[in-house]
Tab-separated table of C-alpha atoms in Angstrom:
chain	number	residue	atom	x	y	z
A	1	MET	CA	61.417	53.353	78.425
A	2	ALA	CA	63.095	54.252	75.226
A	3	ALA	CA	65.102	57.343	74.383
A	4	ALA	CA	64.457	59.164	77.623
A	5	ARG	CA	63.553	56.336	79.942
A	6	ARG	CA	64.608	56.274	83.576
A	7	PRO	CA	67.661	54.240	84.593
A	8	ARG	CA	66.452	50.679	84.135
A	9	TRP	CA	67.120	49.527	87.680
A	10	LEU	CA	64.915	52.315	88.975
A	11	ALA	CA	62.241	51.764	86.387
A	12	ARG	CA	62.263	48.054	87.126
A	13	GLN	CA	61.961	48.700	90.827
A	14	ARG	CA	59.009	50.935	90.303
A	15	ARG	CA	57.285	48.610	87.921
A	16	GLY	CA	58.213	45.490	89.789
A	17	ARG	CA	58.856	43.412	86.643
A	18	ARG	CA	61.263	40.924	88.172
A	19	ARG	CA	59.351	37.886	87.021
A	20	GLN	CA	61.712	35.037	87.626
A	21	SER	CA	62.088	35.995	91.272
A	22	TRP	CA	58.377	36.595	91.634
A	23	ARG	CA	57.456	33.235	90.206
A	24	GLY	CA	60.474	31.213	91.232
A	25	TRP	CA	58.154	28.582	92.721
A	26	SER	CA	56.055	28.583	89.608
A	27	ALA	CA	56.724	25.227	88.020
A	28	ARG	CA	54.554	23.544	90.625
A	29	VAL	CA	52.190	24.939	93.202
A	30	ASP	CA	50.260	21.790	94.045
A	31	GLY	CA	49.171	21.965	97.651
A	32	GLY	CA	50.094	25.650	97.789
A	33	THR	CA	53.696	25.040	98.742
A	34	THR	CA	56.609	27.146	97.651
A	35	GLY	CA	59.583	25.617	95.901
A	36	ALA	CA	62.959	26.745	94.720
A	37	GLY	CA	62.863	28.795	91.583
A	38	ALA	CA	64.789	28.847	88.373
A	39	GLY	CA	67.978	30.782	88.599
A	40	GLY	CA	68.233	30.181	92.308
A	41	ASN	CA	65.709	32.745	93.439
A	42	THR	CA	62.939	31.984	95.850
A	43	GLY	CA	59.525	32.941	94.620
A	44	ALA	CA	56.878	34.960	96.272
A	45	THR	CA	53.291	35.337	95.282
A	46	GLY	CA	52.325	34.353	91.759
A	47	ALA	CA	50.127	36.242	89.365
A	48	GLY	CA	47.360	35.929	86.912
A	49	GLY	CA	45.012	37.625	84.605
A	50	ALA	CA	42.093	36.634	82.525
A	51	SER	CA	39.006	38.247	81.361
A	52	ASN	CA	35.662	38.868	80.000
A	53	GLY	CA	33.971	41.453	77.992
A	54	GLY	CA	34.347	45.094	78.502
A	55	GLY	CA	33.880	48.019	76.284
A	56	GLY	CA	31.103	50.349	75.431
A	57	ALA	CA	30.022	52.449	72.529
A	58	THR	CA	32.617	52.998	69.874
A	59	ALA	CA	34.682	56.079	70.523
A	60	ALA	CA	34.784	58.702	67.829
A	61	GLY	CA	37.859	59.124	65.762
A	62	GLY	CA	40.731	56.738	65.423
A	63	ALA	CA	42.593	56.522	62.168
A	64	THR	CA	43.312	53.152	60.637
A	65	GLY	CA	46.565	51.632	61.850
A	66	THR	CA	49.221	50.864	59.305
A	67	GLY	CA	50.360	47.339	58.781
A	68	GLY	CA	53.340	46.233	56.799
A	69	ARG	CA	55.501	43.293	56.036
A	70	GLY	CA	57.960	42.205	58.646
A	71	THR	CA	61.614	42.477	57.734
A	72	GLY	CA	64.617	40.752	59.190
A	73	GLY	CA	64.579	38.117	61.876
A	74	THR	CA	65.627	34.527	61.576
A	75	GLY	CA	62.775	32.270	60.622
A	76	GLY	CA	60.396	35.188	60.037
A	77	VAL	CA	56.902	34.255	59.143
A	78	GLY	CA	56.164	36.971	56.660
A	79	GLY	CA	53.934	39.981	56.890
A	80	ARG	CA	52.016	41.056	59.925
A	81	THR	CA	48.496	42.306	60.189
A	82	ALA	CA	48.013	45.937	61.124
A	83	ALA	CA	46.882	46.412	64.685
A	84	GLY	CA	43.723	48.395	64.176
A	85	GLY	CA	43.226	52.104	64.603
A	86	ALA	CA	45.161	54.633	66.581
A	87	THR	CA	43.679	56.359	69.561
A	88	GLY	CA	40.324	57.917	68.879
A	89	THR	CA	39.243	61.259	70.170
A	90	GLY	CA	36.062	62.101	71.915
A	91	GLY	CA	34.102	59.480	73.835
A	92	GLY	CA	35.817	57.414	76.476
A	93	SER	CA	34.287	54.053	75.684
A	94	VAL	CA	35.790	51.368	73.506
A	95	GLY	CA	33.700	49.321	71.101
A	96	LEU	CA	34.926	45.709	71.078
A	97	GLY	CA	31.987	44.022	69.415
A	98	GLY	CA	29.246	41.899	70.902
A	99	GLY	CA	28.202	38.294	71.081
A	100	SER	CA	29.108	35.463	73.385
A	101	GLY	CA	32.690	34.321	73.581
A	102	THR	CA	34.658	31.141	74.071
A	103	ALA	CA	36.865	32.042	77.044
A	104	PHE	CA	34.363	32.062	79.914
A	105	SER	CA	31.051	30.418	80.598
A	106	GLN	CA	29.444	33.560	82.036
A	107	CYS	CA	29.186	36.991	80.458
A	108	ARG	CA	30.363	39.266	83.260
A	109	PHE	CA	33.451	41.077	84.560
A	110	HIS	CA	35.925	38.448	85.718
A	111	PHE	CA	38.018	38.050	88.854
A	112	GLY	CA	40.968	35.774	89.453
A	113	THR	CA	44.103	35.226	91.467
A	114	VAL	CA	47.015	32.824	91.877
A	115	ASP	CA	46.306	29.178	92.636
A	116	ALA	CA	48.336	29.171	95.840
A	117	ILE	CA	46.435	32.223	97.117
A	118	ALA	CA	42.995	30.741	96.434
A	119	ARG	CA	43.672	27.189	97.523
A	120	GLY	CA	41.819	26.336	100.734
A	121	LYS	CA	39.496	29.360	100.404
A	122	PRO	CA	36.178	28.076	99.036
A	123	ASP	CA	34.527	31.486	99.336
A	124	VAL	CA	37.170	32.989	97.034
A	125	ILE	CA	37.142	30.072	94.578
A	126	ALA	CA	33.359	30.366	94.286
A	127	GLN	CA	33.761	33.936	92.977
A	128	MET	CA	36.694	33.264	90.635
A	129	ASP	CA	36.366	32.864	86.872
A	130	PHE	CA	40.044	32.091	86.295
A	131	TYR	CA	43.279	31.392	88.100
A	132	THR	CA	46.969	31.563	87.291
A	133	PRO	CA	49.171	28.542	87.972
A	134	GLY	CA	52.961	28.542	87.836
A	135	TRP	CA	54.703	30.331	84.996
A	136	MET	CA	55.325	28.051	82.052
A	137	ALA	CA	58.829	26.599	81.518
A	138	SER	CA	60.189	28.200	84.688
A	139	ILE	CA	62.427	25.212	85.457
A	140	SER	CA	62.057	22.878	82.493
A	141	ASP	CA	62.247	22.957	78.689
A	142	THR	CA	59.642	20.210	78.459
A	143	PHE	CA	56.079	19.903	79.699
A	144	ASP	CA	55.824	19.649	83.491
A	145	MET	CA	52.410	21.171	84.243
A	146	SER	CA	50.110	18.161	84.469
A	147	TYR	CA	48.975	19.550	87.843
A	148	VAL	CA	46.993	22.179	85.918
A	149	CYS	CA	44.952	19.387	84.370
A	150	ALA	CA	44.481	17.747	87.762
A	151	ASN	CA	43.294	21.047	89.235
A	152	GLY	CA	40.771	21.383	86.422
A	153	ALA	CA	39.263	17.930	86.840
A	154	ALA	CA	35.724	17.571	88.184
A	155	ASN	CA	37.132	16.697	91.608
A	156	GLY	CA	40.018	19.159	91.348
A	157	THR	CA	40.573	22.451	93.151
A	158	PHE	CA	39.523	24.628	90.186
A	159	PRO	CA	37.009	22.612	88.161
A	160	ASN	CA	35.098	25.673	86.915
A	161	GLN	CA	37.925	28.178	86.501
A	162	VAL	CA	39.862	28.889	83.295
A	163	PRO	CA	43.653	28.531	83.636
A	164	VAL	CA	45.482	31.653	82.516
A	165	ILE	CA	49.079	30.609	82.034
A	166	VAL	CA	51.975	33.046	81.761
A	167	ALA	CA	54.282	31.814	78.992
A	168	TYR	CA	57.716	33.283	79.767
A	169	VAL	CA	59.424	30.460	77.899
A	170	ALA	CA	62.031	32.387	75.897
A	171	ALA	CA	63.184	34.391	78.904
A	172	PHE	CA	63.422	31.353	81.167
A	173	TYR	CA	65.282	29.396	78.489
A	174	VAL	CA	68.074	31.945	78.044
A	175	LYS	CA	68.312	32.529	81.779
A	176	ARG	CA	68.938	28.820	82.252
A	177	HIS	CA	71.080	28.094	79.201
A	178	ALA	CA	72.838	31.413	78.563
A	179	GLY	CA	73.362	32.402	82.196
A	180	LEU	CA	71.339	35.605	81.977
A	181	SER	CA	69.542	37.376	84.810
A	182	ASP	CA	66.404	39.452	84.879
A	183	CYS	CA	66.918	43.073	83.895
A	184	GLY	CA	69.130	44.841	86.416
A	185	ALA	CA	69.740	41.671	88.442
A	186	ALA	CA	73.162	40.683	87.100
A	187	PRO	CA	75.781	40.661	89.888
A	188	GLY	CA	78.099	43.622	90.241
A	189	GLY	CA	76.250	45.726	87.712
A	190	ALA	CA	77.159	43.382	84.846
A	191	THR	CA	75.176	43.415	81.613
A	192	THR	CA	74.503	39.685	81.491
A	193	ASP	CA	70.769	40.229	81.743
A	194	LEU	CA	67.660	40.158	79.575
A	195	CYS	CA	67.720	43.889	78.864
A	196	HIS	CA	71.226	43.738	77.365
A	197	GLN	CA	71.818	40.258	75.980
A	198	GLY	CA	68.324	38.768	75.911
A	199	ALA	CA	67.592	39.515	72.259
A	200	ALA	CA	70.844	37.992	71.012
A	201	ALA	CA	70.485	34.905	73.214
A	202	ILE	CA	66.894	34.255	72.146
A	203	GLN	CA	67.835	34.661	68.481
A	204	ALA	CA	70.707	32.191	68.896
A	205	ASN	CA	68.467	29.633	70.623
A	206	LEU	CA	65.280	30.289	68.671
A	207	ALA	CA	64.791	26.758	67.340
A	208	ALA	CA	65.200	25.238	70.813
A	209	ILE	CA	62.771	27.748	72.330
A	210	VAL	CA	60.154	26.992	69.669
A	211	ASN	CA	60.592	23.294	70.450
A	212	ALA	CA	60.010	24.022	74.137
A	213	TYR	CA	56.741	25.725	73.217
A	214	ARG	CA	55.777	22.665	71.169
A	215	SER	CA	56.475	20.383	74.121
A	216	PHE	CA	54.078	22.333	76.328
A	217	SER	CA	51.509	22.420	73.539
A	218	GLN	CA	51.608	18.648	73.217
A	219	GLY	CA	51.568	18.147	76.975
A	220	PHE	CA	48.514	20.308	77.541
A	221	ALA	CA	46.732	18.794	74.560
A	222	SER	CA	47.273	15.343	76.049
A	223	CYS	CA	45.976	16.046	79.563
A	224	TRP	CA	43.748	19.127	79.136
A	225	GLY	CA	42.344	18.395	75.706
A	226	THR	CA	41.790	20.737	72.800
A	227	THR	CA	38.253	21.996	73.392
A	228	ARG	CA	38.203	23.384	76.958
A	229	PRO	CA	39.212	27.059	77.298
A	230	ILE	CA	42.831	27.743	78.172
A	231	ILE	CA	44.549	31.138	77.911
A	232	PHE	CA	48.242	31.898	77.450
A	233	GLU	CA	49.696	35.308	78.302
A	234	MET	CA	52.692	35.486	75.997
A	235	GLU	CA	56.199	36.541	77.058
A	236	PRO	CA	55.786	39.417	79.560
A	237	ASP	CA	57.816	42.522	78.655
A	238	PHE	CA	58.554	41.246	75.143
A	239	TYR	CA	59.266	44.863	74.285
A	240	GLN	CA	62.499	44.737	76.300
A	241	TYR	CA	64.255	42.926	73.454
A	242	THR	CA	64.033	46.018	71.256
A	243	TYR	CA	65.894	48.363	73.614
A	244	THR	CA	68.565	50.300	71.735
A	245	GLY	CA	71.497	52.548	72.627
A	246	SER	CA	74.400	52.120	75.010
A	247	THR	CA	72.139	50.857	77.809
A	248	GLY	CA	70.089	48.572	75.573
A	249	GLN	CA	70.459	45.253	73.787
A	250	THR	CA	73.733	44.192	72.190
A	251	GLN	CA	71.675	43.015	69.199
A	252	PRO	CA	68.301	44.715	69.516
A	253	TRP	CA	65.379	43.460	67.476
A	254	THR	CA	63.406	45.713	65.207
A	255	TYR	CA	59.703	45.824	65.908
A	256	ALA	CA	59.191	43.671	62.809
A	257	GLN	CA	61.589	41.018	64.111
A	258	ALA	CA	59.751	40.971	67.429
A	259	GLY	CA	56.494	40.373	65.572
A	260	GLN	CA	57.955	37.546	63.517
A	261	ILE	CA	59.432	35.759	66.509
A	262	MET	CA	56.236	36.087	68.536
A	263	GLY	CA	54.349	34.609	65.597
A	264	GLN	CA	56.528	31.511	65.775
A	265	PHE	CA	55.917	31.122	69.518
A	266	VAL	CA	52.149	31.362	69.147
A	267	GLY	CA	52.246	28.997	66.172
A	268	ALA	CA	54.180	26.432	68.198
A	269	LEU	CA	51.653	26.548	71.050
A	270	LYS	CA	48.759	26.261	68.614
A	271	SER	CA	50.339	23.253	66.905
A	272	ALA	CA	48.552	20.847	69.266
A	273	LEU	CA	46.141	23.373	70.833
A	274	PRO	CA	44.270	24.873	67.879
A	275	ASN	CA	41.571	26.382	70.076
A	276	ALA	CA	43.808	27.918	72.736
A	277	LEU	CA	43.404	31.652	73.390
A	278	PHE	CA	46.317	34.073	73.528
A	279	SER	CA	47.065	37.441	75.097
A	280	MET	CA	49.774	39.937	74.133
A	281	ASP	CA	51.631	41.851	76.829
A	282	ILE	CA	51.260	45.603	77.362
A	283	SER	CA	54.349	47.721	78.034
A	284	PRO	CA	52.838	51.176	78.669
A	285	TRP	CA	56.129	52.904	77.768
A	286	VAL	CA	56.489	51.577	74.193
A	287	GLY	CA	58.019	53.863	71.579
A	288	THR	CA	56.279	54.971	68.447
A	289	ASN	CA	58.970	53.678	66.068
A	290	ASN	CA	61.754	51.333	67.166
A	291	ASN	CA	62.129	53.131	70.493
A	292	THR	CA	61.842	56.700	69.278
A	293	GLY	CA	59.073	58.881	70.667
A	294	SER	CA	58.718	56.695	73.737
A	295	ASN	CA	56.430	56.631	76.776
A	296	GLY	CA	53.402	55.089	75.100
A	297	SER	CA	52.311	58.290	73.395
A	298	ASP	CA	50.658	56.435	70.485
A	299	ASN	CA	49.084	53.830	72.785
A	300	GLY	CA	51.191	51.131	71.165
A	301	ALA	CA	49.634	51.492	67.710
A	302	ASN	CA	52.991	51.290	65.910
A	303	TRP	CA	54.351	48.492	68.108
A	304	TYR	CA	51.305	46.253	67.746
A	305	SER	CA	51.075	46.856	63.992
A	306	ASN	CA	54.107	44.586	63.645
A	307	PHE	CA	52.274	41.617	65.181
A	308	ASP	CA	49.594	39.411	63.732
A	309	MET	CA	46.942	40.513	66.188
A	310	ASN	CA	44.508	38.031	64.675
A	311	GLN	CA	46.411	35.473	66.762
A	312	PHE	CA	45.364	37.207	69.987
A	313	THR	CA	42.051	37.431	71.815
A	314	PHE	CA	43.330	39.687	74.617
A	315	ILE	CA	46.063	42.065	75.673
A	316	ASN	CA	47.263	42.059	79.278
A	317	THR	CA	49.197	44.069	81.820
A	318	SER	CA	51.917	42.382	83.866
A	319	GLY	CA	54.344	43.288	86.591
A	320	GLY	CA	53.969	46.714	88.122
A	321	SER	CA	50.854	48.093	89.725
A	322	THR	CA	48.092	49.492	87.540
A	323	ASP	CA	45.724	52.391	88.120
A	324	ALA	CA	42.119	51.339	88.630
A	325	SER	CA	40.904	54.876	89.271
A	326	GLY	CA	42.437	56.673	86.290
A	327	THR	CA	42.409	56.586	82.518
A	328	LYS	CA	46.169	55.908	82.295
A	329	ILE	CA	47.507	52.424	82.948
A	330	ARG	CA	50.429	53.749	84.995
A	331	GLY	CA	52.378	56.994	84.926
A	332	ASN	CA	53.105	56.720	81.200
A	333	ALA	CA	51.108	58.344	78.432
A	334	MET	CA	49.359	55.123	77.406
A	335	THR	CA	45.714	54.876	78.426
A	336	TRP	CA	43.482	51.878	78.977
A	337	ALA	CA	41.069	52.971	76.279
A	338	GLY	CA	43.849	53.981	73.896
A	339	VAL	CA	45.655	50.634	73.823
A	340	SER	CA	42.397	48.680	73.694
A	341	ARG	CA	41.276	50.771	70.746
A	342	ALA	CA	44.656	50.575	68.996
A	343	THR	CA	44.651	46.778	69.163
A	344	GLY	CA	40.945	46.090	69.034
A	345	LYS	CA	41.394	43.771	72.026
A	346	PRO	CA	39.938	43.612	75.555
A	347	ILE	CA	42.372	43.934	78.463
A	348	LEU	CA	43.232	41.471	81.209
A	349	ALA	CA	44.413	43.742	84.029
A	350	ASP	CA	46.506	42.907	87.073
A	351	THR	CA	47.307	44.615	90.362
A	352	GLY	CA	51.093	44.297	90.246
A	353	TYR	CA	53.783	43.206	92.646
A	354	GLY	CA	56.931	44.663	94.162
A	355	PHE	CA	60.647	44.551	93.544
A	356	ASN	CA	62.165	41.057	93.606
A	357	GLY	CA	58.664	39.608	93.532
A	358	SER	CA	57.750	40.970	96.928
A	359	SER	CA	54.071	41.224	97.567
A	360	ALA	CA	52.420	44.492	96.694
A	361	GLY	CA	49.553	43.603	98.973
A	362	PRO	CA	45.848	44.012	98.216
A	363	ASP	CA	44.802	46.818	95.893
A	364	PRO	CA	41.436	48.060	97.183
A	365	ALA	CA	41.055	50.379	94.197
A	366	TRP	CA	40.343	47.278	92.105
A	367	ASP	CA	37.622	46.267	94.579
A	368	SER	CA	35.607	49.396	93.799
A	369	ALA	CA	32.542	48.914	91.603
A	370	THR	CA	32.842	52.541	90.465
A	371	ASN	CA	36.400	52.010	89.271
A	372	ILE	CA	35.678	48.673	87.623
A	373	ASN	CA	32.670	50.066	85.759
A	374	ALA	CA	34.799	52.944	84.478
A	375	ARG	CA	37.599	50.635	83.355
A	376	MET	CA	35.117	48.327	81.621
A	377	LEU	CA	34.195	51.294	79.439
A	378	ASP	CA	37.909	51.530	78.624
A	379	GLY	CA	38.104	47.901	77.509
A	380	VAL	CA	39.197	46.165	80.727
A	381	VAL	CA	37.408	42.847	81.149
A	382	SER	CA	39.048	41.293	84.195
A	383	ILE	CA	41.312	41.873	87.167
A	384	SER	CA	43.780	39.543	88.797
A	385	GLN	CA	44.442	40.452	92.410
A	386	TYR	CA	47.816	38.846	93.067
A	387	ASN	CA	47.507	39.069	96.830
A	388	PRO	CA	43.951	40.017	97.745
A	389	ALA	CA	42.652	40.643	101.225
A	390	ALA	CA	41.435	37.646	103.224
A	391	SER	CA	37.850	38.840	102.773
A	392	TRP	CA	38.125	39.098	98.976
A	393	GLY	CA	35.470	36.455	98.304
A	394	THR	CA	32.953	38.424	100.340
A	395	THR	CA	34.057	41.653	98.656
A	396	ILE	CA	33.472	40.280	95.146
A	397	ALA	CA	30.088	38.870	96.106
A	398	GLY	CA	29.129	42.286	97.441
A	399	ILE	CA	30.047	44.292	94.351
A	400	ARG	CA	28.902	41.950	91.569
A	401	GLY	CA	25.393	43.362	91.675
A	402	GLN	CA	26.804	46.875	91.180
A	403	LEU	CA	28.719	46.037	88.009
A	404	ARG	CA	27.364	46.817	84.581
A	405	ALA	CA	26.749	44.030	82.093
A	406	PRO	CA	29.737	43.919	79.736
A	407	PRO	CA	29.043	44.856	76.116
A	408	THR	CA	31.202	42.021	74.830
A	409	CYS	CA	32.076	38.560	76.093
A	410	PRO	CA	35.379	37.256	74.717
C-alpha cells in the first residue's frame, strides 16, 4: 500500500478494514444486543484475536535487524529497540522460545470469537480460550467497559476466557472530535478521513488521546485487577498514518514518529496495568523504508525496528481475510513466518470481515487441523473466527486431538 498500492477505496474494500462500521456496537455488547455506533454507523459482527504458542525449530538465516533512535514526533520517548532479524532462508518453522507463558492457562493452540457470537452457546464457550468484547473507546473518551469485568467474574459469561481488547482509541478520538471518517468513507469523495488527515489530527490531540488511554487503564485496573491476564491489540492499521504522496496523509508520520507515539499509548495503558499484555498490528503491505519498496517485501523488519518490541508479547492481523492454507498472510509479499521471525513474536490471526463491517461468514480453512498445524510452524498461535458456523464448538472439539503441541506458550 505504498508507492504502487491500489486505489485505497478498492484496497479497503478487499481488505475489509472499515473498523468503526464493523464495531459500531462495540462499546457495549452485554446481552448480545447491537447498539448504535460511533460516527453514526451501525455495527455488524465484532472481532477478536488472542493466542498461544506456535513456532517450531529456528529457521536458518535471518540477519540481525537494525534498530535506531527515533527522530521527530511530539513527545517522543527516545530510541526504539530493533525488531529482531529479517526473514531467514531455509526452514519454514519459526523459533519463538519455550517455557510456559502468562497469557493462557493451557499450553495449546487457541480459539476465540466475539462475545456476542458466543453468548448463549455453551458448547462454543467451553472450547474458547479468549473472546473479544467491544472495541475500546468506540463511543467514549473515558472508561466504559465494566461489563468486561462482569463477564469475567466467576458467575459471568466468560469466567475462564482471556479478554482480547482492540484498542482503536486514537482513531475513534479523532473521528469523534475532528470529524474524520474511516479511510475512503468521507462523503462525496472528500479527504476528511483517517488516511488523509488522521496523522495530523492525532498529533494535534496527542495529549488528550494519551489521557483517554490512562482512563481505560485505571478503569480496568479497578474492576479487573492487575494480575489476571488481559490482552490489548493496539491501534489496528497504525501504518496508515505514514502514507505519503498526493493520496496520503497531509502530515504523514515517519516510521520513527509512529514508534514514538505508539510507545506513549502502551505506556499510558501500562500505567495502572503493569502486567497487561500487548499486541502490535500487522499490515502485510508495509514498505521497507517510509513507504518505499512496499508490499511487505521485507516482512515488516524495517517498520517494526522503529518500535520498542519489548513492549509487545504478540503481533496480530486485523480486518481483511487471511490465508490459512498458504505461507502468505494475504496477497502481499509478507509471509506468516517472515513477520513472526522479523519481530520475534507469535501471531494472533483472524478470519476477517467484509466491506462496511459486513460479515465475511465462516472460514472453514481455519477449521482444518492440517492448515492450523502448518501455520503453527509459521508462528501463528491462535485464530479468531469472527462469525463461525453454528457447529463451531463441535468442530473445535473434533480437531483438538489432531493439533500438535505448541513449542512455546506465550
